[in-house]
Coordinates of C-alpha atoms in Angstrom, one line a residue:
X46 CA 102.4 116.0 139.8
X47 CA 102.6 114.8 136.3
X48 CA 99.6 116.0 135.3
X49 CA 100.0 119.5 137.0
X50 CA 98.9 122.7 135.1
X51 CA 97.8 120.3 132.1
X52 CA 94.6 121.4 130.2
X53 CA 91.5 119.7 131.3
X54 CA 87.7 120.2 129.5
X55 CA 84.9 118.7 131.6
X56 CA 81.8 118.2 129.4
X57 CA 78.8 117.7 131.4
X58 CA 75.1 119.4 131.1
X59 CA 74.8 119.5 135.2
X60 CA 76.3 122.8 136.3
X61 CA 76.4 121.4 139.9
X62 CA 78.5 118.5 138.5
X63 CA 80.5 121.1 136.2
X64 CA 81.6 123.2 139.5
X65 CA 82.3 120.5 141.5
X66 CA 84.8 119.0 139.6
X67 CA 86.2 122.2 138.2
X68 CA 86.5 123.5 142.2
X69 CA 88.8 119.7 143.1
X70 CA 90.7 120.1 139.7
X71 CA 91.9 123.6 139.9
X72 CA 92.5 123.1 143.4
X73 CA 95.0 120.1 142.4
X74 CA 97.0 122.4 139.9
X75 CA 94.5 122.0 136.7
X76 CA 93.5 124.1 134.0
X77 CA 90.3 123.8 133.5
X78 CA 87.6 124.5 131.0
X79 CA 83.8 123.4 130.7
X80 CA 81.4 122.6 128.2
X81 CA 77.6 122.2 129.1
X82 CA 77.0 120.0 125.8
X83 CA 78.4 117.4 123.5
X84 CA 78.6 120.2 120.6
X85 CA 80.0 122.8 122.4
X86 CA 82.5 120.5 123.6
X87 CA 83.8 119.3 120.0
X88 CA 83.3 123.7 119.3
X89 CA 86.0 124.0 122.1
X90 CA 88.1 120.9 121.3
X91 CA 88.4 122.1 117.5
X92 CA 89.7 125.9 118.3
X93 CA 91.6 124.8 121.8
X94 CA 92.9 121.0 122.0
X95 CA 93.1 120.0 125.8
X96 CA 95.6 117.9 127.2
X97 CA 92.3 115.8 128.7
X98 CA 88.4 115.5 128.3
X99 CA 86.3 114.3 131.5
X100 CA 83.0 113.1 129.3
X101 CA 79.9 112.6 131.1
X102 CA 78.0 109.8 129.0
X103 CA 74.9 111.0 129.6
X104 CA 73.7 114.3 127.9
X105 CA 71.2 116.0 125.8
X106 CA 71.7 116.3 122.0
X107 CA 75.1 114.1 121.5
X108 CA 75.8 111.7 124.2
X109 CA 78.9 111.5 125.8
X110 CA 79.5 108.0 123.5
X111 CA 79.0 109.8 120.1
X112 CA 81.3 112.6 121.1
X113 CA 84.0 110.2 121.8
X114 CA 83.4 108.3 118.3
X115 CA 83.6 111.9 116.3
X116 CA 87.3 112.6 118.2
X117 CA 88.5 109.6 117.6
X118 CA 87.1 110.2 113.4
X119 CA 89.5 112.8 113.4
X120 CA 93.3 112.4 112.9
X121 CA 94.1 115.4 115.3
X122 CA 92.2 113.9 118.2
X123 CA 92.7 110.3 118.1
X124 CA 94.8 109.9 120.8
X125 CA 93.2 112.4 122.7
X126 CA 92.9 111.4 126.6
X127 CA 89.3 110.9 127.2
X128 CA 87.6 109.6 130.5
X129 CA 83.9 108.6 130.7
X130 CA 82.1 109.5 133.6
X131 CA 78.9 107.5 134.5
X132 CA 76.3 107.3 137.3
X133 CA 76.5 103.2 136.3
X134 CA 79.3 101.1 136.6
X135 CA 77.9 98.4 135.1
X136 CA 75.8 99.4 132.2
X137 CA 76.3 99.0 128.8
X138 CA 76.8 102.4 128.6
X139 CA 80.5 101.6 130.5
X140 CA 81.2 98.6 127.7
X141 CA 80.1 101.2 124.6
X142 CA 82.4 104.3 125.8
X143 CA 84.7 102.1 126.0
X144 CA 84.5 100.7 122.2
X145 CA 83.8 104.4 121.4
X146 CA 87.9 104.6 121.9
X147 CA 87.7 106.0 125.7
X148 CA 90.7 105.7 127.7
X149 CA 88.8 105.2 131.4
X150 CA 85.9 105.6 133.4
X151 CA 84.7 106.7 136.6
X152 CA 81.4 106.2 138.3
X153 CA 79.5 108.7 140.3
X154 CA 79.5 110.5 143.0
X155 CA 83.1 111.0 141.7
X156 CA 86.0 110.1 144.3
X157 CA 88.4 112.7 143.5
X158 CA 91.1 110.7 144.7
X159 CA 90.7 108.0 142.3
X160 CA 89.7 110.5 139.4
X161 CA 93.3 112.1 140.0
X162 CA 95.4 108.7 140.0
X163 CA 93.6 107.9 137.0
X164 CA 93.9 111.6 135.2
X165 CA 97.8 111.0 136.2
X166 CA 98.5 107.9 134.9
X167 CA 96.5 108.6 131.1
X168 CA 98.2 112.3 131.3
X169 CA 101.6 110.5 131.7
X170 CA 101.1 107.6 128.8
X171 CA 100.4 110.5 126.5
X172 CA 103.5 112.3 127.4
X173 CA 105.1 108.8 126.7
X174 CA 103.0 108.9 123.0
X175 CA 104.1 112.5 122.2
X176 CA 107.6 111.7 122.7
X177 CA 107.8 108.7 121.1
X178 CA 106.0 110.1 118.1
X179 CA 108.2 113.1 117.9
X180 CA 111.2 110.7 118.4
X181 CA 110.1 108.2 115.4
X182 CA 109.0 111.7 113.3
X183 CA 112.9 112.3 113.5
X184 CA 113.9 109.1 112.8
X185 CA 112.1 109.0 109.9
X186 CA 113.1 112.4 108.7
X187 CA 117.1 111.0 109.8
X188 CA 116.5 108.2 107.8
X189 CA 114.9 110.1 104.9
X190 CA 118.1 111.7 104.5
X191 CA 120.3 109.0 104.7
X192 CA 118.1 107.4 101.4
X193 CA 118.5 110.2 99.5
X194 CA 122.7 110.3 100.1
X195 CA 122.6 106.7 99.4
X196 CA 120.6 107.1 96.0
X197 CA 123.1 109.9 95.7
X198 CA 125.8 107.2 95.3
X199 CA 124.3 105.4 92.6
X200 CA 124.8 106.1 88.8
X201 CA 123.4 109.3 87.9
X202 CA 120.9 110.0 85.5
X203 CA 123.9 112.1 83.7
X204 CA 126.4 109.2 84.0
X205 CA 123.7 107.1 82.2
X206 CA 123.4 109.5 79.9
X207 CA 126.9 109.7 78.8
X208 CA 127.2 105.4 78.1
X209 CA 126.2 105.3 74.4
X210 CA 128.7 108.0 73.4
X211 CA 131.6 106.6 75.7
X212 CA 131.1 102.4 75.9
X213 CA 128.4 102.2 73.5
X214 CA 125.9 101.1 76.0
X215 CA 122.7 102.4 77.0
X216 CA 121.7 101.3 80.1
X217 CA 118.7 101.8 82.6
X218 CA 118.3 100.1 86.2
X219 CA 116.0 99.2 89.1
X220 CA 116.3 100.2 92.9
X221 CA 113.7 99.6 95.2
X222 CA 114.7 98.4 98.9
X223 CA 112.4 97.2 101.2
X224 CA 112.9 99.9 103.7
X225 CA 113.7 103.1 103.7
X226 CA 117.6 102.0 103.3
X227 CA 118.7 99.0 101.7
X228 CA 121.9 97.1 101.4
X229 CA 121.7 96.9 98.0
X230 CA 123.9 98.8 95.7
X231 CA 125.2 99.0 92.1
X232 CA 128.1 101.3 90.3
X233 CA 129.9 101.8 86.9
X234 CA 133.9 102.7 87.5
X235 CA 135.6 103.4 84.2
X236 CA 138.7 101.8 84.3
X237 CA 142.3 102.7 83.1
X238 CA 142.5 100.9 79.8
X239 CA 139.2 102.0 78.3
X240 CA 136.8 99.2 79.4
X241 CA 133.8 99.5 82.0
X242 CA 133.6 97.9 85.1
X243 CA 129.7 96.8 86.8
X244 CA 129.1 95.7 89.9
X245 CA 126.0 94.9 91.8
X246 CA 126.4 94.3 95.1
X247 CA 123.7 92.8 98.0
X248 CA 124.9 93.4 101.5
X249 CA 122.9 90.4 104.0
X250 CA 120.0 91.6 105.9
X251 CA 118.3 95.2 105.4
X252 CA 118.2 98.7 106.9
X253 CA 120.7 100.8 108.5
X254 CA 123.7 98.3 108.6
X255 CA 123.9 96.6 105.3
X256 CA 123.3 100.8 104.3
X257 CA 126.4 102.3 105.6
X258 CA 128.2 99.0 103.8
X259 CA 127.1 100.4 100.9
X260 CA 128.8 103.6 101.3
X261 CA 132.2 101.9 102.2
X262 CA 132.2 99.5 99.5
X263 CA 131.2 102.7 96.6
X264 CA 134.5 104.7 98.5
X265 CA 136.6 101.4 98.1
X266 CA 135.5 100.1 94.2
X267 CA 136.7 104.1 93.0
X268 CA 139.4 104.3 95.2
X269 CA 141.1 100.5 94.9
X270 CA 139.5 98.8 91.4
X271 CA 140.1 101.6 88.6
X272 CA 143.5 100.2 88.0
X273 CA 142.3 96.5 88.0
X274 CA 141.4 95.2 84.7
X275 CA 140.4 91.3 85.7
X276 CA 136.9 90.8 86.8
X277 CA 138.1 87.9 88.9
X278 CA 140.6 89.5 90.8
X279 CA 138.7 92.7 91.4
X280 CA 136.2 89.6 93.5
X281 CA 138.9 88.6 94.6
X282 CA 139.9 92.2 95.9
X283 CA 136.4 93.0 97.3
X284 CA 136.4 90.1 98.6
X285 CA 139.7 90.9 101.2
X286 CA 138.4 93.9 101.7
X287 CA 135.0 92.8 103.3
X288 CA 136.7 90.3 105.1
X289 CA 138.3 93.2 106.5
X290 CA 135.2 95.3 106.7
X291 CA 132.6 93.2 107.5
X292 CA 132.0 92.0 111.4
X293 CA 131.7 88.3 111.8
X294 CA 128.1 87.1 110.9
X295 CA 127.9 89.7 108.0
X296 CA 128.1 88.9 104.1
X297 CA 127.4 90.1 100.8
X298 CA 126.7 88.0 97.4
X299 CA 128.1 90.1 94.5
X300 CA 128.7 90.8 90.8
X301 CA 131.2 92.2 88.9
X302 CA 131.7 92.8 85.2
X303 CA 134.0 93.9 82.9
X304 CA 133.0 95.2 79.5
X305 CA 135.1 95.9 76.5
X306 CA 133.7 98.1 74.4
X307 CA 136.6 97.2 71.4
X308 CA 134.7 93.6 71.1
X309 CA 131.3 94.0 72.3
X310 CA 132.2 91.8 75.2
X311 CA 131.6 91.1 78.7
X312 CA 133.0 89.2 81.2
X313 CA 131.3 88.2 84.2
X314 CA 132.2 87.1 87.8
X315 CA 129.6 85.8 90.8
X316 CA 129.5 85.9 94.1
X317 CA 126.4 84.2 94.7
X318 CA 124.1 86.2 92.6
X319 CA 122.0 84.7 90.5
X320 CA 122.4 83.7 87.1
X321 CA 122.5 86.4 84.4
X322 CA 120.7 86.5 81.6
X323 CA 121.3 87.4 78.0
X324 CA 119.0 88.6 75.6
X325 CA 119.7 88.0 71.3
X326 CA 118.2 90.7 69.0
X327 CA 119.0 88.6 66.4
X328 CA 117.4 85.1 67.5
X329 CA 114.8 86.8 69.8
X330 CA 116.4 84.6 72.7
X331 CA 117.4 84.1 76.0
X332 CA 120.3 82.9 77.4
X333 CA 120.9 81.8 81.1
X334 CA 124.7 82.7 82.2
X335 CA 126.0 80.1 84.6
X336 CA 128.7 81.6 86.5
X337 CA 128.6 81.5 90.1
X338 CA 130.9 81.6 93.4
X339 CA 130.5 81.9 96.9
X340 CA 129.9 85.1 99.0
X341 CA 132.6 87.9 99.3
X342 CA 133.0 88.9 103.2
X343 CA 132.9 85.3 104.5
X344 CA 135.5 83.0 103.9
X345 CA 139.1 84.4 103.6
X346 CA 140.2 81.9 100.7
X347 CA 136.7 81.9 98.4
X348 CA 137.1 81.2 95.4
X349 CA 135.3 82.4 92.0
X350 CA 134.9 81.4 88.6
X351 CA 134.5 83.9 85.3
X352 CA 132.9 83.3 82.0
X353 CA 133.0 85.9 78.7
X354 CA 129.8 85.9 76.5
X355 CA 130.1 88.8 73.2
X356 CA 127.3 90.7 71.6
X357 CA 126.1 92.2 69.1
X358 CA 124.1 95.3 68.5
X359 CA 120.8 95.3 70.1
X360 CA 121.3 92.4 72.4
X361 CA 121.0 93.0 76.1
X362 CA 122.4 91.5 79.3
X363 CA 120.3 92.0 82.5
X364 CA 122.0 91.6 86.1
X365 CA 119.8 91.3 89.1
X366 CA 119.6 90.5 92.8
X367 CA 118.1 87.6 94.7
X368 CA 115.5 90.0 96.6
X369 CA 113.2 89.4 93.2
X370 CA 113.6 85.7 93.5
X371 CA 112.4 86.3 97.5
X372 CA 109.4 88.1 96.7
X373 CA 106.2 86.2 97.9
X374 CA 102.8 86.5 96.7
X375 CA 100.0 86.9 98.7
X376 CA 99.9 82.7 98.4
X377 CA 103.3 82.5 99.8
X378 CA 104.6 81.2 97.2
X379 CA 108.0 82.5 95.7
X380 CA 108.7 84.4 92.4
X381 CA 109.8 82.1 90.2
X382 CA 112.9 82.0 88.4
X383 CA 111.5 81.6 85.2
X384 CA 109.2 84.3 85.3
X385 CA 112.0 87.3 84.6
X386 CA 113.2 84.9 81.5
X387 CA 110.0 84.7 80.0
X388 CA 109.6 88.2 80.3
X389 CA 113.3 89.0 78.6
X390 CA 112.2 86.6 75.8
X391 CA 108.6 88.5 75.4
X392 CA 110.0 92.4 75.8
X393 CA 113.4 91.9 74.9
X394 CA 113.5 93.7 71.9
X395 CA 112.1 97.0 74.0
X396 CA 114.5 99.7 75.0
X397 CA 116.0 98.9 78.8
X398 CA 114.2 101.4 80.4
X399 CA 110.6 99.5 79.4
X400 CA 112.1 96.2 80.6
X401 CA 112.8 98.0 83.6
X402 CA 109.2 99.4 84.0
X403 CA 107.8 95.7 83.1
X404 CA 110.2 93.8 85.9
X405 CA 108.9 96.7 88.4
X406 CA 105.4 96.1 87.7
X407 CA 105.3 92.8 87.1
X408 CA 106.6 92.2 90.3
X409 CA 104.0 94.3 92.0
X410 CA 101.8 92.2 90.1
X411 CA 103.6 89.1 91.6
X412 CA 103.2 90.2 95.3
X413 CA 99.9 92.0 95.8
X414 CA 99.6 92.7 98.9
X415 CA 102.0 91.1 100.7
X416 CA 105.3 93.3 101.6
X417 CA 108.8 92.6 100.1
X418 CA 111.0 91.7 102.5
X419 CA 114.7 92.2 100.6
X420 CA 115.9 95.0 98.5
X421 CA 115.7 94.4 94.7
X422 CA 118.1 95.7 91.9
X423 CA 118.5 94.9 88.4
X424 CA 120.6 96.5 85.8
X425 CA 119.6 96.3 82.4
X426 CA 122.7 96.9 79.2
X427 CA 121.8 97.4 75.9
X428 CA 125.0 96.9 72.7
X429 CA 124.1 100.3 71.1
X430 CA 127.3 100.9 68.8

């Protein structure tokens, strides 16, 4: 039997009642424990949890009703198996257990045969909970550790740290997916003639997938792009290799940048990203960026475009991906475009780390309570030298 040997407590101020039951249950494998009252059932329940409570409606002191509403009050009883069991089928005492949170009922005089079945079949579904939540408990503790490899990937704080002194560039990003992974990603490689390569990348779709992407795609940019000092080939490259990489119906929209540090100039290539955006210390303004190209990973002969854009000390370029431009508000309406240029052009002479903090909040602002449904990065770089 499913429910053999399982932990019963029979609440019920009848000790007639009490016995009889306890005599059928024991004799069908059960072990079995009483309580004469609703208080010294919940006394019981809080020192011993049962696997099962048989709760007789009508008591003394706390019904058989309020019992029910206190364990499901409590986190370590809510899915506790209770059955009601009432001398009237259909009274509203029936229709209030019930929205109290109990499981079943049975009527009096008790048919032991039906009591069983019943007993069986609530015992089994909470086998069936336990095992799922234990299964999800490990999936979420799995997947925990899979994030924090994959943040692991990213730019240290250290690396960061080291930019002003080696490129003259001080630089501070965003990373917030909209599950616990995301298939968004971003990297600096330092390439073989002294310049800085940047690439944000945004693999279609979210979760585990577009994840492990991200791992490949950090393994091939340090492995195969260090030597590579033309933002549009290095596409180009990525590119091939997701075509490789990538099964059939899978993408990625992408950029890549190349900065020399000699001229205080970038050069930028898209893969569908959006636009970037340039902020002018000296002007207090914002430039739009319009490069674009189609996505790396689908078509075998995509092209791209590049454009160059120089600065000067203080001026900043931000990069971001399309998950802010996806984000609803509780409305439904879409963040607009605009919105991240008017807050360039109002906190653009801050360091990058505030403009990080006000995109991150000012997007929280944006959605409310309505749940992002892409992952969103954005890298901010600031000309320090």
């Amino acid at each position: 039997m499913p429910g053999s040997k399982a932990h019963i407590l029979v609440v019920d101020d009848n000790e007639y009642n009490r016995e009889l039951l306890v005599q059928d249950l024991e004799d069908s494998g059960y072990q079995v424990q009483t309580a004469a009252s609703g208080l010294e059932a919940l006394e019981l329940i809080e020192h011993n949890l049962p696997q099962m409570v048989l709760l007789d409606i009508m008591m003394p002191g706390l019904s058989g009703i309020q019992v029910c509403q206190i364990l499901r009050s409590k986190h370590r009883t809510q899915d506790l198996p209770v059955i009601m069991v009432t001398a009237k089928a259909d009274s509203q005492d029936v229709v209030a257990g019930l929205q109290a949170g109990a499981n079943d009922y049975v009527t009096k005089p008790i048919d032991i045969d039906v009591l069983l079945a019943r007993m069986q079949t609530h015992l089994k579904l909470r086998e069936l909970q336990v095992e799922s939540r234990r299964q999800s408990e490990r999936l979420y503790r799995e997947l925990a550790a899979a994030r924090s490899v994959q943040e692991s990937l990213l730019p240290k704080a250290e690396r960061l740290e080291e930019m002003p002194g080696s490129y003259g560039l001080e630089i501070s990003a965003l990373w917030r997916p909209s599950e616990t992974l995301g298939g968004d990603f971003w990297d600096l490689v330092s390439l073989a003639d002294g310049t800085l390569g940047i690439m944000l990348i945004d693999f279609a779709g979210c979760g585990v997938v577009p994840a492990l992407n991200t791992f490949r795609i950090k393994t091939f940019l340090q492995g195969q792009c260090t030597g590579l000092y033309n933002a549009m080939l290095t596409t180009a490259r990525i590119n091939a290799h997701l075509m490789l990489t990538l099964s059939k119906w899978e993408l990625a929209t992408c950029i890549y940048a190349r900065y020399n540090p000699d001229r205080f100039q970038f050069t930028v290539t898209s893969a569908g990203l959006p636009y970037p955006l340039v902020y002018r210390m000296g002007t207090d303004s914002v430039e739009v960026m319009r490069v674009s190209g189609q996505p790396v990973g689908a078509f075998q002969d995509a092209t791209f475009e590049e454009t160059s854009v120089a600065l000067e000390e203080g001026d900043k370029i931000v990069f971001y991906t399309d998950g802010l431009l996806k984000c609803r508000n509780d409305d439904g309406e879409l963040y607009p475009d605009t919105r991240i240029r008017d807050l360039l052009a109002e906190y653009g002479a801050h360091s990058p780390q505030d403009i990080v903090d006000v995109i991150s909040k000012d997007v929280d602002a944006f959605t409310g309570s309505t749940t992002r449904r892409d992952d969103l990065t954005a890298v901010v770089m600031q000309v320090v030298n």
